[in-house]
Amino acid sequence: MPRRALITGITGQDGSYLAELLLAEGYEVAGMVRRTSNVNYERVHQVVERVHFCTGDLLDEGSIVACLREFEPHEVYNLAAQSFVKESWNQPLFTGEATALGVTRMLDAIRQVDPGIRFYQASSSEMFGKVRAVPQDELTPFHPRSPYGVAKVYGHWITVNYRESYGMFACSGILFNHESPRRGLEFVTRKVSHGVARIKAGLDTELRLGNLDAKRDWGFAGDYVRAMWQMLQRDEPEDYVVATGETHSVRELCEVAFSRVGLDWSDHVVVDERYLRPAEVDLLVGDASKARRDLGWVPKVQFKELVELMVDADMERLGG
């Protein structure tokens, strides 16, 4: 019998890469999607015929229970959330409901239906926020700087509590920024790659961005979902930081992206105060030595290759 996995957020960047990985590993895969008229299956179009979809919502525990009973998964990957940091300031209550309490609803549904299910929670480097140490590892204290970061801290600790209180196999991956051509346009890496493609195609002349000095530890989403899967194959549940250990500024991102198409970034990038965060996080850079030691995980795609991959994909989308 093949193993079965349920993914929330399957139509997102990480969900789509994870679905492809699990199918390649011989799993039966189900995706939990909300009952709306505009579910976008674009990112999973290559595997949509091989995935079972069930209707569920992290705001409704009854629907989660129904999904678990219908599909009977061995593993659950909780990737669904209100996942945009800037938007969490506009929707702080919804962010708390989906990104924090949604984790509790999923964990409690698993506890009721089958506490033997292995659970993965998508934690985030945004939990570190105003960092207490550089680089950050699994023991670095949290100091989130946005409603999104606060909600992720709740989701992380409720996962720890269900693991310790009920003996459930529940773990979190503290993932640093991970990007791909499937990243949403609201995220700065994709905003840059898409903007570069439009400028090169003659559709725009400028790209408006916020803090060019902001630095992030950026990796490739396709690498990071393998770490998620590896965490659930361990004998004991533990939490892991997943990161490249390198940081690059938004300015560097622009330099690499524009040079890919033979343009000078300084001719086109405009700093716009509208895109500055109310509270900026400090230097986020992860120490993934525990994941390297226990899981044998190492990132395969480097920063320059990642940015060029994204620019090439957006150029192709525009027929360039």
PDB file of C-alpha atoms in Angstrom:
ATOM      1  CA  MET A   1       0.000   0.000   0.000  1.00  0.00           C
ATOM      2  CA  PRO A   2       1.417   3.404  -0.944  1.00  0.00           C
ATOM      3  CA  ARG A   3       1.758   6.024   1.754  1.00  0.00           C
ATOM      4  CA  ARG A   4      -0.770   8.841   1.674  1.00  0.00           C
ATOM      5  CA  ALA A   5      -0.112  12.515   2.363  1.00  0.00           C
ATOM      6  CA  LEU A   6      -2.498  15.439   2.790  1.00  0.00           C
ATOM      7  CA  ILE A   7      -1.205  18.921   1.931  1.00  0.00           C
ATOM      8  CA  THR A   8      -2.910  22.155   2.945  1.00  0.00           C
ATOM      9  CA  GLY A   9      -1.911  25.044   0.727  1.00  0.00           C
ATOM     10  CA  ILE A  10      -1.272  22.636  -2.153  1.00  0.00           C
ATOM     11  CA  THR A  11      -2.010  25.302  -4.787  1.00  0.00           C
ATOM     12  CA  GLY A  12       0.743  27.562  -3.401  1.00  0.00           C
ATOM     13  CA  GLN A  13       4.426  27.602  -4.286  1.00  0.00           C
ATOM     14  CA  ASP A  14       5.569  25.124  -1.627  1.00  0.00           C
ATOM     15  CA  GLY A  15       2.499  22.917  -1.937  1.00  0.00           C
ATOM     16  CA  SER A  16       3.000  22.432  -5.649  1.00  0.00           C
ATOM     17  CA  TYR A  17       6.674  21.479  -5.317  1.00  0.00           C
ATOM     18  CA  LEU A  18       5.905  19.184  -2.381  1.00  0.00           C
ATOM     19  CA  ALA A  19       3.105  17.453  -4.309  1.00  0.00           C
ATOM     20  CA  GLU A  20       5.509  16.737  -7.176  1.00  0.00           C
ATOM     21  CA  LEU A  21       8.145  15.394  -4.771  1.00  0.00           C
ATOM     22  CA  LEU A  22       5.724  13.107  -2.920  1.00  0.00           C
ATOM     23  CA  LEU A  23       4.239  11.746  -6.144  1.00  0.00           C
ATOM     24  CA  ALA A  24       7.779  10.988  -7.349  1.00  0.00           C
ATOM     25  CA  GLU A  25       8.351   9.127  -4.064  1.00  0.00           C
ATOM     26  CA  GLY A  26       5.307   6.946  -4.751  1.00  0.00           C
ATOM     27  CA  TYR A  27       2.787   8.619  -2.457  1.00  0.00           C
ATOM     28  CA  GLU A  28      -0.903   9.107  -2.994  1.00  0.00           C
ATOM     29  CA  VAL A  29      -1.425  12.843  -2.536  1.00  0.00           C
ATOM     30  CA  ALA A  30      -4.476  14.822  -1.473  1.00  0.00           C
ATOM     31  CA  GLY A  31      -4.795  18.579  -1.346  1.00  0.00           C
ATOM     32  CA  MET A  32      -7.157  20.428   0.965  1.00  0.00           C
ATOM     33  CA  VAL A  33      -8.711  23.414  -0.800  1.00  0.00           C
ATOM     34  CA  ARG A  34     -11.314  25.907   0.342  1.00  0.00           C
ATOM     35  CA  ARG A  35     -14.733  25.839  -1.304  1.00  0.00           C
ATOM     36  CA  THR A  36     -14.431  28.999  -3.373  1.00  0.00           C
ATOM     37  CA  SER A  37     -15.217  29.758  -6.984  1.00  0.00           C
ATOM     38  CA  ASN A  38     -11.689  30.932  -7.790  1.00  0.00           C
ATOM     39  CA  VAL A  39      -9.280  28.201  -6.665  1.00  0.00           C
ATOM     40  CA  ASN A  40      -6.208  28.605  -8.876  1.00  0.00           C
ATOM     41  CA  TYR A  41      -4.660  25.285  -9.915  1.00  0.00           C
ATOM     42  CA  GLU A  42      -2.017  26.899 -12.141  1.00  0.00           C
ATOM     43  CA  ARG A  43       0.961  25.882  -9.985  1.00  0.00           C
ATOM     44  CA  VAL A  44      -0.165  22.241  -9.786  1.00  0.00           C
ATOM     45  CA  HIS A  45      -1.384  21.924 -13.376  1.00  0.00           C
ATOM     46  CA  GLN A  46       1.308  19.346 -14.171  1.00  0.00           C
ATOM     47  CA  VAL A  47       0.049  16.941 -11.492  1.00  0.00           C
ATOM     48  CA  VAL A  48      -3.580  17.986 -11.020  1.00  0.00           C
ATOM     49  CA  GLU A  49      -4.878  14.760 -12.581  1.00  0.00           C
ATOM     50  CA  ARG A  50      -2.899  12.692 -10.068  1.00  0.00           C
ATOM     51  CA  VAL A  51      -3.970  14.569  -6.929  1.00  0.00           C
ATOM     52  CA  HIS A  52      -7.122  13.968  -4.919  1.00  0.00           C
ATOM     53  CA  PHE A  53      -8.748  17.191  -3.719  1.00  0.00           C
ATOM     54  CA  CYS A  54     -10.920  17.513  -0.640  1.00  0.00           C
ATOM     55  CA  THR A  55     -12.803  20.556   0.585  1.00  0.00           C
ATOM     56  CA  GLY A  56     -11.611  21.981   3.873  1.00  0.00           C
ATOM     57  CA  ASP A  57     -10.798  25.240   5.595  1.00  0.00           C
ATOM     58  CA  LEU A  58      -8.369  25.991   8.441  1.00  0.00           C
ATOM     59  CA  LEU A  59     -11.077  28.208   9.921  1.00  0.00           C
ATOM     60  CA  ASP A  60     -13.457  25.218  10.221  1.00  0.00           C
ATOM     61  CA  GLU A  61     -12.284  22.206  12.233  1.00  0.00           C
ATOM     62  CA  GLY A  62     -15.259  20.095  11.158  1.00  0.00           C
ATOM     63  CA  SER A  63     -14.192  20.320   7.513  1.00  0.00           C
ATOM     64  CA  ILE A  64     -10.638  19.302   8.459  1.00  0.00           C
ATOM     65  CA  VAL A  65     -11.949  16.256  10.336  1.00  0.00           C
ATOM     66  CA  ALA A  66     -14.002  15.290   7.266  1.00  0.00           C
ATOM     67  CA  CYS A  67     -10.901  15.533   5.016  1.00  0.00           C
ATOM     68  CA  LEU A  68      -8.846  13.358   7.368  1.00  0.00           C
ATOM     69  CA  ARG A  69     -11.570  10.717   7.575  1.00  0.00           C
ATOM     70  CA  GLU A  70     -12.098  10.693   3.816  1.00  0.00           C
ATOM     71  CA  PHE A  71      -8.442  10.348   2.795  1.00  0.00           C
ATOM     72  CA  GLU A  72      -6.892   8.663   5.868  1.00  0.00           C
ATOM     73  CA  PRO A  73      -3.412  10.152   5.375  1.00  0.00           C
ATOM     74  CA  HIS A  74      -0.229   8.879   7.008  1.00  0.00           C
ATOM     75  CA  GLU A  75       1.301  12.370   6.824  1.00  0.00           C
ATOM     76  CA  VAL A  76      -0.127  15.908   6.908  1.00  0.00           C
ATOM     77  CA  TYR A  77       1.820  18.946   5.707  1.00  0.00           C
ATOM     78  CA  ASN A  78       0.278  22.209   6.902  1.00  0.00           C
ATOM     79  CA  LEU A  79       1.456  24.829   4.403  1.00  0.00           C
ATOM     80  CA  ALA A  80      -1.717  26.921   4.209  1.00  0.00           C
ATOM     81  CA  ALA A  81      -1.682  30.372   5.824  1.00  0.00           C
ATOM     82  CA  GLN A  82      -2.161  34.048   5.222  1.00  0.00           C
ATOM     83  CA  SER A  83       1.464  34.099   4.153  1.00  0.00           C
ATOM     84  CA  PHE A  84       2.238  37.674   3.101  1.00  0.00           C
ATOM     85  CA  VAL A  85       3.961  39.713   5.819  1.00  0.00           C
ATOM     86  CA  LYS A  86       2.876  43.136   4.552  1.00  0.00           C
ATOM     87  CA  GLU A  87      -0.764  42.022   4.206  1.00  0.00           C
ATOM     88  CA  SER A  88      -0.758  40.785   7.807  1.00  0.00           C
ATOM     89  CA  TRP A  89      -0.746  44.439   8.917  1.00  0.00           C
ATOM     90  CA  ASN A  90      -3.920  45.024   6.886  1.00  0.00           C
ATOM     91  CA  GLN A  91      -5.561  41.778   8.052  1.00  0.00           C
ATOM     92  CA  PRO A  92      -4.161  41.065  11.537  1.00  0.00           C
ATOM     93  CA  LEU A  93      -7.244  39.216  12.833  1.00  0.00           C
ATOM     94  CA  PHE A  94      -7.624  37.000   9.765  1.00  0.00           C
ATOM     95  CA  THR A  95      -3.877  36.290   9.877  1.00  0.00           C
ATOM     96  CA  GLY A  96      -4.285  35.134  13.484  1.00  0.00           C
ATOM     97  CA  GLU A  97      -7.282  32.953  12.644  1.00  0.00           C
ATOM     98  CA  ALA A  98      -5.667  31.223   9.661  1.00  0.00           C
ATOM     99  CA  THR A  99      -1.959  31.228  10.447  1.00  0.00           C
ATOM    100  CA  ALA A 100      -2.169  30.661  14.234  1.00  0.00           C
ATOM    101  CA  LEU A 101      -5.472  29.101  15.249  1.00  0.00           C
ATOM    102  CA  GLY A 102      -5.640  27.158  11.976  1.00  0.00           C
ATOM    103  CA  VAL A 103      -2.672  25.093  13.177  1.00  0.00           C
ATOM    104  CA  THR A 104      -4.521  24.253  16.399  1.00  0.00           C
ATOM    105  CA  ARG A 105      -7.610  23.175  14.493  1.00  0.00           C
ATOM    106  CA  MET A 106      -5.526  20.872  12.302  1.00  0.00           C
ATOM    107  CA  LEU A 107      -3.608  19.378  15.227  1.00  0.00           C
ATOM    108  CA  ASP A 108      -6.778  18.817  17.221  1.00  0.00           C
ATOM    109  CA  ALA A 109      -8.504  17.228  14.231  1.00  0.00           C
ATOM    110  CA  ILE A 110      -5.557  14.824  13.872  1.00  0.00           C
ATOM    111  CA  ARG A 111      -5.690  14.048  17.600  1.00  0.00           C
ATOM    112  CA  GLN A 112      -9.384  13.147  17.262  1.00  0.00           C
ATOM    113  CA  VAL A 113      -9.235  11.184  14.009  1.00  0.00           C
ATOM    114  CA  ASP A 114      -5.851   9.421  14.183  1.00  0.00           C
ATOM    115  CA  PRO A 115      -3.085  10.655  16.519  1.00  0.00           C
ATOM    116  CA  GLY A 116      -0.653   8.389  14.668  1.00  0.00           C
ATOM    117  CA  ILE A 117      -0.643  10.749  11.655  1.00  0.00           C
ATOM    118  CA  ARG A 118       2.704  12.509  11.230  1.00  0.00           C
ATOM    119  CA  PHE A 119       2.350  16.295  11.094  1.00  0.00           C
ATOM    120  CA  TYR A 120       4.563  18.972   9.555  1.00  0.00           C
ATOM    121  CA  GLN A 121       4.064  22.641  10.420  1.00  0.00           C
ATOM    122  CA  ALA A 122       5.465  25.369   8.180  1.00  0.00           C
ATOM    123  CA  SER A 123       7.181  27.698  10.608  1.00  0.00           C
ATOM    124  CA  SER A 124       9.047  30.788   9.435  1.00  0.00           C
ATOM    125  CA  SER A 125      12.219  32.787   9.923  1.00  0.00           C
ATOM    126  CA  GLU A 126       9.922  35.800  10.459  1.00  0.00           C
ATOM    127  CA  MET A 127       9.451  34.406  13.992  1.00  0.00           C
ATOM    128  CA  PHE A 128      12.979  35.613  14.821  1.00  0.00           C
ATOM    129  CA  GLY A 129      12.192  39.191  13.744  1.00  0.00           C
ATOM    130  CA  LYS A 130      14.270  41.446  16.008  1.00  0.00           C
ATOM    131  CA  VAL A 131      17.019  38.879  16.167  1.00  0.00           C
ATOM    132  CA  ARG A 132      18.853  38.013  19.385  1.00  0.00           C
ATOM    133  CA  ALA A 133      21.705  36.222  17.603  1.00  0.00           C
ATOM    134  CA  VAL A 134      23.242  35.931  14.127  1.00  0.00           C
ATOM    135  CA  PRO A 135      22.913  33.390  12.569  1.00  0.00           C
ATOM    136  CA  GLN A 136      19.652  31.948  13.920  1.00  0.00           C
ATOM    137  CA  ASP A 137      19.277  28.283  14.837  1.00  0.00           C
ATOM    138  CA  GLU A 138      16.634  26.141  16.564  1.00  0.00           C
ATOM    139  CA  LEU A 139      17.449  27.603  20.000  1.00  0.00           C
ATOM    140  CA  THR A 140      17.468  31.306  19.047  1.00  0.00           C
ATOM    141  CA  PRO A 141      14.687  33.188  20.930  1.00  0.00           C
ATOM    142  CA  PHE A 142      11.769  34.550  18.912  1.00  0.00           C
ATOM    143  CA  HIS A 143      10.909  38.257  18.678  1.00  0.00           C
ATOM    144  CA  PRO A 144       8.428  38.593  15.770  1.00  0.00           C
ATOM    145  CA  ARG A 145       7.925  41.995  14.150  1.00  0.00           C
ATOM    146  CA  SER A 146       4.620  41.560  12.324  1.00  0.00           C
ATOM    147  CA  PRO A 147       1.181  39.978  12.893  1.00  0.00           C
ATOM    148  CA  TYR A 148       2.338  37.233  10.500  1.00  0.00           C
ATOM    149  CA  GLY A 149       5.443  36.544  12.597  1.00  0.00           C
ATOM    150  CA  VAL A 150       3.403  36.531  15.812  1.00  0.00           C
ATOM    151  CA  ALA A 151       0.897  34.080  14.318  1.00  0.00           C
ATOM    152  CA  LYS A 152       3.705  31.801  13.155  1.00  0.00           C
ATOM    153  CA  VAL A 153       5.178  31.777  16.667  1.00  0.00           C
ATOM    154  CA  TYR A 154       1.802  30.614  18.016  1.00  0.00           C
ATOM    155  CA  GLY A 155       1.604  27.890  15.352  1.00  0.00           C
ATOM    156  CA  HIS A 156       5.129  26.768  16.173  1.00  0.00           C
ATOM    157  CA  TRP A 157       4.579  26.511  19.930  1.00  0.00           C
ATOM    158  CA  ILE A 158       1.162  24.839  19.681  1.00  0.00           C
ATOM    159  CA  THR A 159       2.876  22.180  17.528  1.00  0.00           C
ATOM    160  CA  VAL A 160       5.493  21.689  20.259  1.00  0.00           C
ATOM    161  CA  ASN A 161       2.726  21.468  22.868  1.00  0.00           C
ATOM    162  CA  TYR A 162       0.718  18.806  21.010  1.00  0.00           C
ATOM    163  CA  ARG A 163       3.925  16.819  20.508  1.00  0.00           C
ATOM    164  CA  GLU A 164       4.852  16.983  24.197  1.00  0.00           C
ATOM    165  CA  SER A 165       1.340  16.670  25.636  1.00  0.00           C
ATOM    166  CA  TYR A 166      -0.117  13.965  23.399  1.00  0.00           C
ATOM    167  CA  GLY A 167       3.002  12.192  22.141  1.00  0.00           C
ATOM    168  CA  MET A 168       2.120  13.085  18.543  1.00  0.00           C
ATOM    169  CA  PHE A 169       4.699  13.018  15.756  1.00  0.00           C
ATOM    170  CA  ALA A 170       4.473  16.766  15.136  1.00  0.00           C
ATOM    171  CA  CYS A 171       7.390  18.891  13.989  1.00  0.00           C
ATOM    172  CA  SER A 172       8.125  22.291  12.502  1.00  0.00           C
ATOM    173  CA  GLY A 173      10.463  23.401   9.767  1.00  0.00           C
ATOM    174  CA  ILE A 174      11.695  26.932  10.455  1.00  0.00           C
ATOM    175  CA  LEU A 175      12.133  27.859   6.834  1.00  0.00           C
ATOM    176  CA  PHE A 176      13.981  30.958   5.758  1.00  0.00           C
ATOM    177  CA  ASN A 177      12.933  32.764   2.568  1.00  0.00           C
ATOM    178  CA  HIS A 178      12.577  30.367  -0.319  1.00  0.00           C
ATOM    179  CA  GLU A 179      11.692  31.438  -3.830  1.00  0.00           C
ATOM    180  CA  SER A 180      10.973  30.075  -7.296  1.00  0.00           C
ATOM    181  CA  PRO A 181       9.276  30.986 -10.588  1.00  0.00           C
ATOM    182  CA  ARG A 182       6.034  29.955  -8.820  1.00  0.00           C
ATOM    183  CA  ARG A 183       6.387  32.669  -6.158  1.00  0.00           C
ATOM    184  CA  GLY A 184       3.503  35.136  -5.926  1.00  0.00           C
ATOM    185  CA  LEU A 185       3.934  38.606  -7.418  1.00  0.00           C
ATOM    186  CA  GLU A 186       3.518  40.225  -3.993  1.00  0.00           C
ATOM    187  CA  PHE A 187       6.907  38.843  -2.856  1.00  0.00           C
ATOM    188  CA  VAL A 188       9.950  40.960  -3.613  1.00  0.00           C
ATOM    189  CA  THR A 189      11.974  38.328  -5.513  1.00  0.00           C
ATOM    190  CA  ARG A 190       9.155  37.641  -7.958  1.00  0.00           C
ATOM    191  CA  LYS A 191       8.237  41.333  -8.099  1.00  0.00           C
ATOM    192  CA  VAL A 192      11.785  41.988  -9.261  1.00  0.00           C
ATOM    193  CA  SER A 193      11.996  39.124 -11.781  1.00  0.00           C
ATOM    194  CA  HIS A 194       8.576  40.007 -13.217  1.00  0.00           C
ATOM    195  CA  GLY A 195       9.453  43.713 -13.303  1.00  0.00           C
ATOM    196  CA  VAL A 196      12.732  42.999 -15.115  1.00  0.00           C
ATOM    197  CA  ALA A 197      10.897  40.955 -17.754  1.00  0.00           C
ATOM    198  CA  ARG A 198       8.322  43.719 -18.307  1.00  0.00           C
ATOM    199  CA  ILE A 199      11.003  46.414 -18.594  1.00  0.00           C
ATOM    200  CA  LYS A 200      13.064  44.305 -21.015  1.00  0.00           C
ATOM    201  CA  ALA A 201       9.913  43.730 -23.088  1.00  0.00           C
ATOM    202  CA  GLY A 202       9.269  47.479 -23.234  1.00  0.00           C
ATOM    203  CA  LEU A 203       6.053  47.255 -21.167  1.00  0.00           C
ATOM    204  CA  ASP A 204       7.411  49.306 -18.229  1.00  0.00           C
ATOM    205  CA  THR A 205      10.317  51.664 -17.600  1.00  0.00           C
ATOM    206  CA  GLU A 206      10.679  51.551 -13.813  1.00  0.00           C
ATOM    207  CA  LEU A 207      10.363  49.176 -10.856  1.00  0.00           C
ATOM    208  CA  ARG A 208       9.260  50.601  -7.504  1.00  0.00           C
ATOM    209  CA  LEU A 209      10.639  48.884  -4.394  1.00  0.00           C
ATOM    210  CA  GLY A 210      11.019  49.520  -0.655  1.00  0.00           C
ATOM    211  CA  ASN A 211      14.165  49.019   1.428  1.00  0.00           C
ATOM    212  CA  LEU A 212      17.027  48.078  -0.926  1.00  0.00           C
ATOM    213  CA  ASP A 213      19.336  47.386   2.028  1.00  0.00           C
ATOM    214  CA  ALA A 214      17.078  44.696   3.516  1.00  0.00           C
ATOM    215  CA  LYS A 215      18.956  41.389   3.554  1.00  0.00           C
ATOM    216  CA  ARG A 216      17.478  37.917   3.405  1.00  0.00           C
ATOM    217  CA  ASP A 217      18.621  34.316   3.348  1.00  0.00           C
ATOM    218  CA  TRP A 218      17.074  33.262   0.030  1.00  0.00           C
ATOM    219  CA  GLY A 219      16.934  29.646  -1.185  1.00  0.00           C
ATOM    220  CA  PHE A 220      15.054  27.600  -3.780  1.00  0.00           C
ATOM    221  CA  ALA A 221      11.619  26.283  -2.784  1.00  0.00           C
ATOM    222  CA  GLY A 222      12.200  23.003  -4.609  1.00  0.00           C
ATOM    223  CA  ASP A 223      15.154  22.304  -2.294  1.00  0.00           C
ATOM    224  CA  TYR A 224      13.237  23.266   0.845  1.00  0.00           C
ATOM    225  CA  VAL A 225      10.248  20.942   0.374  1.00  0.00           C
ATOM    226  CA  ARG A 226      12.627  17.975   0.405  1.00  0.00           C
ATOM    227  CA  ALA A 227      13.643  18.985   3.918  1.00  0.00           C
ATOM    228  CA  MET A 228       9.959  18.963   4.952  1.00  0.00           C
ATOM    229  CA  TRP A 229       9.560  15.410   3.717  1.00  0.00           C
ATOM    230  CA  GLN A 230      12.817  14.269   5.322  1.00  0.00           C
ATOM    231  CA  MET A 231      11.651  15.581   8.727  1.00  0.00           C
ATOM    232  CA  LEU A 232       8.650  13.239   8.679  1.00  0.00           C
ATOM    233  CA  GLN A 233      10.826  10.214   7.822  1.00  0.00           C
ATOM    234  CA  ARG A 234      12.819  10.494  11.071  1.00  0.00           C
ATOM    235  CA  ASP A 235      12.381   8.111  14.013  1.00  0.00           C
ATOM    236  CA  GLU A 236      11.608  10.996  16.377  1.00  0.00           C
ATOM    237  CA  PRO A 237       9.934  14.357  15.680  1.00  0.00           C
ATOM    238  CA  GLU A 238      12.223  17.374  15.935  1.00  0.00           C
ATOM    239  CA  ASP A 239      12.206  20.961  14.667  1.00  0.00           C
ATOM    240  CA  TYR A 240      14.729  22.148  12.087  1.00  0.00           C
ATOM    241  CA  VAL A 241      15.973  25.414  10.633  1.00  0.00           C
ATOM    242  CA  VAL A 242      16.143  25.206   6.829  1.00  0.00           C
ATOM    243  CA  ALA A 243      18.309  27.897   5.231  1.00  0.00           C
ATOM    244  CA  THR A 244      21.296  28.531   2.951  1.00  0.00           C
ATOM    245  CA  GLY A 245      23.348  30.369   5.585  1.00  0.00           C
ATOM    246  CA  GLU A 246      24.028  33.210   3.120  1.00  0.00           C
ATOM    247  CA  THR A 247      22.403  36.632   2.945  1.00  0.00           C
ATOM    248  CA  HIS A 248      21.888  38.948   0.003  1.00  0.00           C
ATOM    249  CA  SER A 249      20.353  42.410  -0.154  1.00  0.00           C
ATOM    250  CA  VAL A 250      17.440  43.500  -2.309  1.00  0.00           C
ATOM    251  CA  ARG A 251      20.016  45.640  -4.134  1.00  0.00           C
ATOM    252  CA  GLU A 252      22.053  42.516  -4.990  1.00  0.00           C
ATOM    253  CA  LEU A 253      18.843  40.825  -6.128  1.00  0.00           C
ATOM    254  CA  CYS A 254      18.227  43.721  -8.523  1.00  0.00           C
ATOM    255  CA  GLU A 255      21.812  43.677  -9.798  1.00  0.00           C
ATOM    256  CA  VAL A 256      21.680  39.979 -10.705  1.00  0.00           C
ATOM    257  CA  ALA A 257      18.158  40.150 -12.162  1.00  0.00           C
ATOM    258  CA  PHE A 258      18.715  43.180 -14.401  1.00  0.00           C
ATOM    259  CA  SER A 259      22.159  42.026 -15.555  1.00  0.00           C
ATOM    260  CA  ARG A 260      20.560  38.748 -16.695  1.00  0.00           C
ATOM    261  CA  VAL A 261      18.837  40.710 -19.481  1.00  0.00           C
ATOM    262  CA  GLY A 262      21.666  43.159 -20.107  1.00  0.00           C
ATOM    263  CA  LEU A 263      20.239  46.125 -18.188  1.00  0.00           C
ATOM    264  CA  ASP A 264      21.606  48.357 -15.399  1.00  0.00           C
ATOM    265  CA  TRP A 265      19.327  48.137 -12.371  1.00  0.00           C
ATOM    266  CA  SER A 266      20.087  51.718 -11.252  1.00  0.00           C
ATOM    267  CA  ASP A 267      18.478  53.062 -14.436  1.00  0.00           C
ATOM    268  CA  HIS A 268      15.108  51.537 -13.532  1.00  0.00           C
ATOM    269  CA  VAL A 269      14.705  50.952  -9.764  1.00  0.00           C
ATOM    270  CA  VAL A 270      12.898  53.657  -7.750  1.00  0.00           C
ATOM    271  CA  VAL A 271      12.643  53.556  -3.943  1.00  0.00           C
ATOM    272  CA  ASP A 272       9.001  54.099  -2.909  1.00  0.00           C
ATOM    273  CA  GLU A 273       8.174  54.704   0.765  1.00  0.00           C
ATOM    274  CA  ARG A 274       4.820  52.965   0.319  1.00  0.00           C
ATOM    275  CA  TYR A 275       6.672  49.648   0.246  1.00  0.00           C
ATOM    276  CA  LEU A 276       8.546  50.121   3.517  1.00  0.00           C
ATOM    277  CA  ARG A 277       7.359  47.941   6.417  1.00  0.00           C
ATOM    278  CA  PRO A 278       6.066  49.533   9.665  1.00  0.00           C
ATOM    279  CA  ALA A 279       8.773  47.524  11.475  1.00  0.00           C
ATOM    280  CA  GLU A 280      11.654  46.033   9.531  1.00  0.00           C
ATOM    281  CA  VAL A 281      13.254  42.789  10.676  1.00  0.00           C
ATOM    282  CA  ASP A 282      16.968  42.679  11.315  1.00  0.00           C
ATOM    283  CA  LEU A 283      19.485  40.398   9.675  1.00  0.00           C
ATOM    284  CA  LEU A 284      17.815  37.040   9.062  1.00  0.00           C
ATOM    285  CA  VAL A 285      20.340  34.328   8.252  1.00  0.00           C
ATOM    286  CA  GLY A 286      19.852  30.714   9.196  1.00  0.00           C
ATOM    287  CA  ASP A 287      22.151  28.088  10.649  1.00  0.00           C
ATOM    288  CA  ALA A 288      20.941  24.812   9.124  1.00  0.00           C
ATOM    289  CA  SER A 289      23.754  22.681  10.531  1.00  0.00           C
ATOM    290  CA  LYS A 290      21.295  20.475  12.451  1.00  0.00           C
ATOM    291  CA  ALA A 291      19.361  19.707   9.236  1.00  0.00           C
ATOM    292  CA  ARG A 292      22.629  19.013   7.462  1.00  0.00           C
ATOM    293  CA  ARG A 293      23.732  16.663  10.244  1.00  0.00           C
ATOM    294  CA  ASP A 294      20.457  14.800  10.911  1.00  0.00           C
ATOM    295  CA  LEU A 295      18.751  14.902   7.517  1.00  0.00           C
ATOM    296  CA  GLY A 296      21.724  15.135   5.177  1.00  0.00           C
ATOM    297  CA  TRP A 297      19.998  18.166   3.682  1.00  0.00           C
ATOM    298  CA  VAL A 298      21.944  20.751   1.691  1.00  0.00           C
ATOM    299  CA  PRO A 299      20.610  23.397  -0.717  1.00  0.00           C
ATOM    300  CA  LYS A 300      21.450  22.608  -4.333  1.00  0.00           C
ATOM    301  CA  VAL A 301      20.432  25.851  -6.087  1.00  0.00           C
ATOM    302  CA  GLN A 302      22.585  28.902  -5.309  1.00  0.00           C
ATOM    303  CA  PHE A 303      21.410  32.549  -5.173  1.00  0.00           C
ATOM    304  CA  LYS A 304      22.567  33.716  -8.619  1.00  0.00           C
ATOM    305  CA  GLU A 305      21.180  30.584 -10.288  1.00  0.00           C
ATOM    306  CA  LEU A 306      17.860  31.055  -8.459  1.00  0.00           C
ATOM    307  CA  VAL A 307      17.443  34.695  -9.534  1.00  0.00           C
ATOM    308  CA  GLU A 308      18.355  33.895 -13.136  1.00  0.00           C
ATOM    309  CA  LEU A 309      15.920  30.955 -13.119  1.00  0.00           C
ATOM    310  CA  MET A 310      13.131  33.311 -12.031  1.00  0.00           C
ATOM    311  CA  VAL A 311      14.000  36.000 -14.584  1.00  0.00           C
ATOM    312  CA  ASP A 312      14.179  33.430 -17.391  1.00  0.00           C
ATOM    313  CA  ALA A 313      10.762  32.038 -16.430  1.00  0.00           C
ATOM    314  CA  ASP A 314       9.165  35.500 -16.413  1.00  0.00           C
ATOM    315  CA  MET A 315      10.787  36.356 -19.742  1.00  0.00           C
ATOM    316  CA  GLU A 316       9.320  33.140 -21.157  1.00  0.00           C
ATOM    317  CA  ARG A 317       5.878  34.021 -19.781  1.00  0.00           C
ATOM    318  CA  LEU A 318       6.023  37.307 -21.682  1.00  0.00           C
ATOM    319  CA  GLY A 319       7.221  35.548 -24.806  1.00  0.00           C
ATOM    320  CA  GLY A 320      10.714  36.987 -24.477  1.00  0.00           C
TER     321      GLY A 320
END
